[in-house]
Every structure is written in C-alpha cells, then in structure tokens.
C-alpha cells in the first residue's frame, strides 16, 4: 500500500456526536488504519487546541501526527510525543492580521454600525483565538447572506479576511468565523502537505459541514460523510462540479463492509473509494473485528 495522509475534521466526522447512529466497528477499524506505518493522520478542526486534546481523550481517538485547530489558524506537529506549534504558519498569518486580540476587529466592525452584524453574537472568550474572531447566529438566518454582509463590511474597512459560515446541527446554531485572508482549512492542509513532504494524490480529507467546504470542493480527494446535511451535500456537489473537480469529491452512502457511512465509517468508505489498494487491509481488519 502507498503512503496515505488522512486529514479529517472531528465533530460529526470522526467524533460521532451527531443525531445519526455510528456503526459499531467503524472507529476501531479507523484506529487500526491509523497504526499502519504508511498512514499519517491530521485532525483538522474548528476546536481550539485544548478542546482538541480533550476530545482525543474523551472519544478515545488515535493520537494524530498533526493538529490543525481553530479553523486552520493554528498548526501543531507531534515530535517525540509533544505537539509543537508551527511558528512559520503563525508568522504567515500575522502578516495579514494586524490585531493583538480578535476583539479589536470586532470593535472595528461594530464601529461601522453596519446592519450585517446585527444577527451576530460573539462566541465565548475561550472560542476566540489569536487569528480567529467567532460569532454565533440563529439557525433561521441565511448563512451565505451573512457571510457576504460581513465581507462587505470588511471591504468598507479595506480589510481582507476569510469569512466562513457553518451550521452546528446538533446545537441548532450557526457559526461564523473571520480569519486572516491567508488562513482556511484548505490552506492549512496544503501547508502541511508541503511541510511534511506528502503528495496531494496520496492525501484524503473528510468532513461534514460548511467549514469543510473549501477542502471538499478543491482538487484534494475528499469524502463527505453520510451524516452530513442534505444542503451541505448539495452545495459541495454543485461547487465541485462547477469547478470541474467533481472527481475529487466522494459522498459516502453506506454499504461498505456492512457499515452505514456515518462518521468514521464514511472516512473508511472514502479511503476505499480513492485508494483501492487499502481494500484488502480494510476487509481483513473488519473480519478480525467480527
Ligand atoms: Mg464537523
């Protein structure tokens, strides 16, 4: 089997914390896969670094080789058992983010008195980070309209930034993040691929929601887990096809190895789809579990 770099979102992708059921064997098969010398793992999440570490222990997830947290704004690589922050990435982001704290940007946005900000409320202090300003919005609001309203307000301030909208289906609330223009999940994953010497062709990304879309619709092989919402599936499909990149997106449907395609079963189904040389190993591991 060729080397494989698995980059996966956590909440409702690897972590089964949604409404749908998890196939009983799925996380165990993923854990086996992660122990192969050919396989490297990165967790790519909106969580902060401490909340990522907490999730690894609470959900008994394999120790990853890398953690990309705060929606692509911080990168950690494990060396001799310790996670060390990639300072080069922080330096790249600092060049396009002139704020000491994200609340400085919030104040500037509020000073414009733009109505685009009215539906937004600040997330808790522990969910803000050096390069990420995060808001909640109510689930009835149109996420795309909110994102474009915030972008227009940023334009008025002559400040360029990445704005990402996402829905937390379980907590029934919208999430909107403002990040440095150089940051996104996709850019962070590309930085890691080049830093670690992996290839794009031997990388797979898995996710479930709006803040995974930029990777889903890119040239990187990507799998949308079966428990993703219909609207995210439709948007990923539409955008990847409009860019002629439909071949690099796979939507898990369930059925592979008798599993349902939700969460880690979807990741495994995606690995089998893009990397058939892993099929025999996955089948054998599944049989051992039975
Ligand atoms: Mg998620």
Short mmCIF file of C-alpha atoms and ligand atoms in Angstrom, two decimals:
data_model
loop_
_atom_site.label_atom_id
_atom_site.label_comp_id
_atom_site.label_asym_id
_atom_site.label_seq_id
_atom_site.Cartn_x
_atom_site.Cartn_y
_atom_site.Cartn_z
CA UNK A 1 0.00 0.00 0.00
CA UNK A 2 1.21 3.50 -0.83
CA UNK A 3 1.65 6.13 1.91
CA UNK A 4 -1.60 7.82 2.86
CA UNK A 5 -2.16 11.15 4.63
CA UNK A 6 -5.64 11.24 6.24
CA UNK A 7 -6.78 14.74 7.19
CA UNK A 8 -10.09 14.68 8.98
CA UNK A 9 -12.49 17.04 10.66
CA UNK A 10 -13.50 15.95 14.17
CA UNK A 11 -17.02 16.91 15.30
CA UNK A 12 -19.62 14.82 13.48
CA UNK A 13 -16.92 13.47 11.13
CA UNK A 14 -14.57 11.32 13.22
CA UNK A 15 -16.39 12.06 16.50
CA UNK A 16 -19.88 10.55 16.43
CA UNK A 17 -21.54 13.45 18.26
CA UNK A 18 -24.47 13.94 15.89
CA UNK A 19 -28.00 12.55 15.83
CA UNK A 20 -27.22 9.64 13.48
CA UNK A 21 -26.02 6.24 14.69
CA UNK A 22 -22.37 5.17 14.49
CA UNK A 23 -21.55 1.73 13.06
CA UNK A 24 -20.16 -0.30 15.98
CA UNK A 25 -16.87 -1.31 14.33
CA UNK A 26 -16.09 1.87 12.45
CA UNK A 27 -13.88 3.75 14.94
CA UNK A 28 -11.96 0.57 15.73
CA UNK A 29 -11.20 -0.01 12.04
CA UNK A 30 -10.10 3.64 11.78
CA UNK A 31 -7.87 3.15 14.81
CA UNK A 32 -6.24 0.10 13.20
CA UNK A 33 -5.74 2.03 9.97
CA UNK A 34 -4.05 4.86 11.88
CA UNK A 35 -1.42 2.47 13.31
CA UNK A 36 -0.10 1.46 9.87
CA UNK A 37 3.37 2.85 9.20
CA UNK A 38 2.15 4.01 5.77
CA UNK A 39 -0.60 6.14 7.30
CA UNK A 40 -0.26 9.65 8.80
CA UNK A 41 -3.18 11.41 10.46
CA UNK A 42 -4.06 15.09 10.88
CA UNK A 43 -7.11 16.36 12.78
CA UNK A 44 -8.45 19.49 11.09
CA UNK A 45 -11.00 21.14 13.34
CA UNK A 46 -12.72 24.32 14.42
CA UNK A 47 -11.92 23.39 18.03
CA UNK A 48 -9.19 25.13 19.97
CA UNK A 49 -6.02 23.17 20.81
CA UNK A 50 -7.08 22.37 24.44
CA UNK A 51 -10.56 21.27 23.30
CA UNK A 52 -8.97 19.06 20.61
CA UNK A 53 -6.74 17.35 23.19
CA UNK A 54 -9.78 16.89 25.42
CA UNK A 55 -11.75 15.30 22.55
CA UNK A 56 -8.91 12.88 21.72
CA UNK A 57 -9.01 11.54 25.25
CA UNK A 58 -12.79 11.63 25.74
CA UNK A 59 -13.63 9.84 22.48
CA UNK A 60 -10.56 7.57 22.57
CA UNK A 61 -9.29 8.80 19.21
CA UNK A 62 -5.87 7.74 17.90
CA UNK A 63 -3.04 10.18 18.61
CA UNK A 64 -2.66 12.18 15.38
CA UNK A 65 0.63 13.23 13.78
CA UNK A 66 -0.67 16.78 13.38
CA UNK A 67 -3.46 19.00 14.65
CA UNK A 68 -4.85 21.89 12.63
CA UNK A 69 -7.15 23.75 15.02
CA UNK A 70 -9.15 26.99 15.22
CA UNK A 71 -10.36 26.55 11.60
CA UNK A 72 -6.93 26.37 10.01
CA UNK A 73 -5.34 29.19 12.01
CA UNK A 74 -3.03 27.07 14.22
CA UNK A 75 -0.95 24.05 13.22
CA UNK A 76 0.74 21.61 15.62
CA UNK A 77 3.03 18.74 14.65
CA UNK A 78 3.82 15.88 17.04
CA UNK A 79 7.51 15.35 17.66
CA UNK A 80 8.72 12.84 20.23
CA UNK A 81 5.29 12.74 21.82
CA UNK A 82 4.87 16.51 22.10
CA UNK A 83 2.75 18.80 19.93
CA UNK A 84 4.86 21.72 18.75
CA UNK A 85 3.24 24.74 17.12
CA UNK A 86 4.30 25.55 13.56
CA UNK A 87 5.62 29.08 14.09
CA UNK A 88 6.16 29.54 10.36
CA UNK A 89 2.39 29.27 9.85
CA UNK A 90 1.69 31.76 12.67
CA UNK A 91 4.19 34.17 11.10
CA UNK A 92 2.47 33.89 7.71
CA UNK A 93 -0.90 34.69 9.32
CA UNK A 94 0.48 37.53 11.49
CA UNK A 95 1.47 39.38 8.31
CA UNK A 96 -2.17 39.74 7.29
CA UNK A 97 -3.76 40.16 10.76
CA UNK A 98 -2.76 43.40 12.49
CA UNK A 99 -4.70 42.75 15.72
CA UNK A 100 -3.40 41.76 19.14
CA UNK A 101 -6.73 40.17 20.00
CA UNK A 102 -9.70 39.27 17.76
CA UNK A 103 -11.91 41.63 19.80
CA UNK A 104 -10.08 44.59 18.24
CA UNK A 105 -11.51 43.54 14.90
CA UNK A 106 -14.96 43.06 16.46
CA UNK A 107 -14.82 46.65 17.76
CA UNK A 108 -13.84 47.99 14.33
CA UNK A 109 -16.74 46.12 12.74
CA UNK A 110 -19.19 47.43 15.38
CA UNK A 111 -17.93 50.98 14.83
CA UNK A 112 -19.19 50.84 11.23
CA UNK A 113 -22.75 50.36 12.62
CA UNK A 114 -23.42 48.03 9.69
CA UNK A 115 -26.69 46.10 9.95
CA UNK A 116 -24.93 43.00 8.54
CA UNK A 117 -23.58 42.44 12.06
CA UNK A 118 -26.91 42.69 13.88
CA UNK A 119 -27.69 38.93 13.78
CA UNK A 120 -24.23 38.05 15.14
CA UNK A 121 -23.36 37.50 18.79
CA UNK A 122 -19.80 36.92 19.97
CA UNK A 123 -18.85 33.37 20.94
CA UNK A 124 -17.42 32.70 24.41
CA UNK A 125 -13.89 34.04 25.14
CA UNK A 126 -12.37 30.52 25.06
CA UNK A 127 -13.64 30.07 21.49
CA UNK A 128 -11.86 33.22 20.26
CA UNK A 129 -8.21 32.90 19.37
CA UNK A 130 -5.29 34.97 18.19
CA UNK A 131 -6.23 34.63 14.50
CA UNK A 132 -9.96 33.84 14.74
CA UNK A 133 -12.95 36.02 15.58
CA UNK A 134 -16.03 33.84 16.09
CA UNK A 135 -19.74 34.58 16.27
CA UNK A 136 -22.98 32.65 16.64
CA UNK A 137 -26.10 33.32 14.62
CA UNK A 138 -29.59 31.86 14.74
CA UNK A 139 -30.29 28.88 12.57
CA UNK A 140 -33.07 30.62 10.57
CA UNK A 141 -30.60 33.20 9.19
CA UNK A 142 -29.23 32.72 5.68
CA UNK A 143 -25.58 31.74 6.21
CA UNK A 144 -24.41 32.76 2.71
CA UNK A 145 -26.07 36.19 3.03
CA UNK A 146 -24.49 36.74 6.44
CA UNK A 147 -21.05 35.83 5.10
CA UNK A 148 -21.38 38.25 2.18
CA UNK A 149 -22.70 41.01 4.51
CA UNK A 150 -19.65 40.62 6.74
CA UNK A 151 -17.35 40.61 3.70
CA UNK A 152 -18.91 43.89 2.52
CA UNK A 153 -18.39 45.43 5.95
CA UNK A 154 -14.75 44.29 5.90
CA UNK A 155 -14.44 45.89 2.44
CA UNK A 156 -15.60 49.20 3.95
CA UNK A 157 -12.70 48.89 6.40
CA UNK A 158 -10.37 47.99 3.49
CA UNK A 159 -9.52 44.80 5.34
CA UNK A 160 -9.29 41.47 3.56
CA UNK A 161 -10.19 38.33 5.53
CA UNK A 162 -11.53 34.81 5.10
CA UNK A 163 -15.15 34.55 6.31
CA UNK A 164 -16.57 31.08 6.95
CA UNK A 165 -20.17 30.17 7.79
CA UNK A 166 -21.17 26.80 9.22
CA UNK A 167 -24.15 25.19 10.95
CA UNK A 168 -23.92 23.17 14.15
CA UNK A 169 -26.88 20.86 13.52
CA UNK A 170 -26.81 19.35 17.00
CA UNK A 171 -26.75 22.58 19.00
CA UNK A 172 -29.02 24.18 16.37
CA UNK A 173 -26.93 27.32 15.88
CA UNK A 174 -24.89 28.96 13.16
CA UNK A 175 -21.16 29.67 13.47
CA UNK A 176 -19.37 32.46 11.62
CA UNK A 177 -15.60 32.81 11.75
CA UNK A 178 -13.42 35.66 10.49
CA UNK A 179 -9.84 34.54 9.82
CA UNK A 180 -6.74 36.04 8.21
CA UNK A 181 -7.01 36.03 4.42
CA UNK A 182 -4.12 33.51 4.26
CA UNK A 183 -5.95 31.04 6.55
CA UNK A 184 -8.55 28.37 5.86
CA UNK A 185 -8.75 24.64 6.40
CA UNK A 186 -7.59 24.12 2.79
CA UNK A 187 -4.60 26.46 3.04
CA UNK A 188 -3.52 24.91 6.33
CA UNK A 189 -3.76 21.38 4.89
CA UNK A 190 -1.76 22.45 1.82
CA UNK A 191 0.88 23.99 4.10
CA UNK A 192 1.12 20.67 6.00
CA UNK A 193 1.32 18.59 2.80
CA UNK A 194 4.27 20.63 1.62
CA UNK A 195 5.91 20.86 5.08
CA UNK A 196 5.74 17.09 5.62
CA UNK A 197 6.56 16.14 2.03
CA UNK A 198 3.27 14.33 1.34
CA UNK A 199 1.66 14.35 -2.10
CA UNK A 200 -1.78 15.75 -2.99
CA UNK A 201 -2.68 12.46 -4.72
CA UNK A 202 -1.99 10.42 -1.57
CA UNK A 203 -3.97 12.73 0.75
CA UNK A 204 -7.63 12.35 1.70
CA UNK A 205 -9.74 14.89 3.56
CA UNK A 206 -13.02 14.09 5.33
CA UNK A 207 -15.62 16.45 6.73
CA UNK A 208 -19.30 17.12 7.25
CA UNK A 209 -20.13 20.84 7.36
CA UNK A 210 -19.72 24.36 5.99
CA UNK A 211 -16.24 24.98 7.32
CA UNK A 212 -15.03 21.84 5.48
CA UNK A 213 -16.38 23.01 2.13
CA UNK A 214 -13.26 24.78 0.88
CA UNK A 215 -11.34 21.48 1.02
CA UNK A 216 -14.30 19.44 -0.28
CA UNK A 217 -14.52 21.49 -3.46
CA UNK A 218 -10.74 21.59 -4.04
CA UNK A 219 -8.50 19.26 -6.05
CA UNK A 220 -7.75 17.16 -2.92
CA UNK A 221 -9.50 13.77 -2.73
CA UNK A 222 -12.29 14.40 -0.21
CA UNK A 223 -15.12 12.49 1.36
CA UNK A 224 -18.29 13.95 2.80
CA UNK A 225 -19.58 11.58 5.47
CA UNK A 226 -23.13 10.22 5.04
CA UNK A 227 -24.44 12.08 8.11
CA UNK A 228 -23.68 15.48 6.51
CA UNK A 229 -26.83 17.54 5.92
CA UNK A 230 -28.54 17.43 2.53
CA UNK A 231 -27.81 21.13 1.98
CA UNK A 232 -24.05 20.66 2.56
CA UNK A 233 -24.04 17.63 0.21
CA UNK A 234 -25.86 19.63 -2.49
CA UNK A 235 -23.59 22.65 -2.12
CA UNK A 236 -20.39 20.55 -2.19
CA UNK A 237 -21.66 18.71 -5.27
CA UNK A 238 -22.67 21.90 -7.08
CA UNK A 239 -19.46 23.81 -6.33
CA UNK A 240 -17.04 20.96 -7.07
CA UNK A 241 -18.77 20.22 -10.39
CA UNK A 242 -18.82 23.91 -11.35
CA UNK A 243 -15.02 23.86 -10.95
CA UNK A 244 -14.70 20.58 -12.88
CA UNK A 245 -13.43 18.90 -9.71
CA UNK A 246 -16.33 16.50 -9.22
CA UNK A 247 -13.94 13.53 -9.47
CA UNK A 248 -12.16 14.55 -6.28
CA UNK A 249 -15.36 14.61 -4.17
CA UNK A 250 -16.97 11.43 -2.85
CA UNK A 251 -20.15 11.41 -0.77
CA UNK A 252 -20.38 8.36 1.49
CA UNK A 253 -23.62 6.41 1.12
CA UNK A 254 -23.07 3.45 3.46
CA UNK A 255 -22.96 -0.21 2.49
CA UNK A 256 -19.16 -0.61 2.54
CA UNK A 257 -18.19 -3.53 4.85
CA UNK A 258 -21.79 -3.53 6.12
CA UNK A 259 -21.34 -0.09 7.73
CA UNK A 260 -23.64 2.94 7.46
CA UNK A 261 -21.25 5.59 6.06
CA UNK A 262 -21.71 7.92 9.06
CA UNK A 263 -18.69 9.44 10.86
CA UNK A 264 -15.59 7.17 10.72
CA UNK A 265 -17.45 4.62 8.54
CA UNK A 266 -17.68 7.41 5.94
CA UNK A 267 -13.95 8.14 6.23
CA UNK A 268 -13.15 4.43 5.70
CA UNK A 269 -15.54 4.28 2.73
CA UNK A 270 -13.75 7.29 1.24
CA UNK A 271 -10.33 5.65 1.71
CA UNK A 272 -11.62 2.52 -0.09
CA UNK A 273 -13.06 4.68 -2.90
CA UNK A 274 -9.94 6.73 -3.62
CA UNK A 275 -7.28 4.19 -2.57
CA UNK A 276 -8.43 0.69 -3.59
CA UNK A 277 -5.03 -0.74 -2.61
CA UNK A 278 -6.29 -0.37 1.01
CA UNK A 279 -9.38 -2.52 0.35
CA UNK A 280 -7.86 -5.89 1.28
CA UNK A 281 -6.44 -4.49 4.54
CA UNK A 282 -9.79 -2.90 5.48
CA UNK A 283 -11.70 -6.10 4.71
CA UNK A 284 -9.26 -8.19 6.76
CA UNK A 285 -9.45 -5.76 9.71
CA UNK A 286 -13.25 -5.81 9.54
CA UNK A 287 -13.29 -9.63 9.59
CA UNK A 288 -10.98 -9.68 12.61
CA UNK A 289 -13.44 -7.44 14.48
CA UNK A 290 -16.34 -9.83 13.84
MG1 LIG B 1 -17.68 18.84 11.70
#
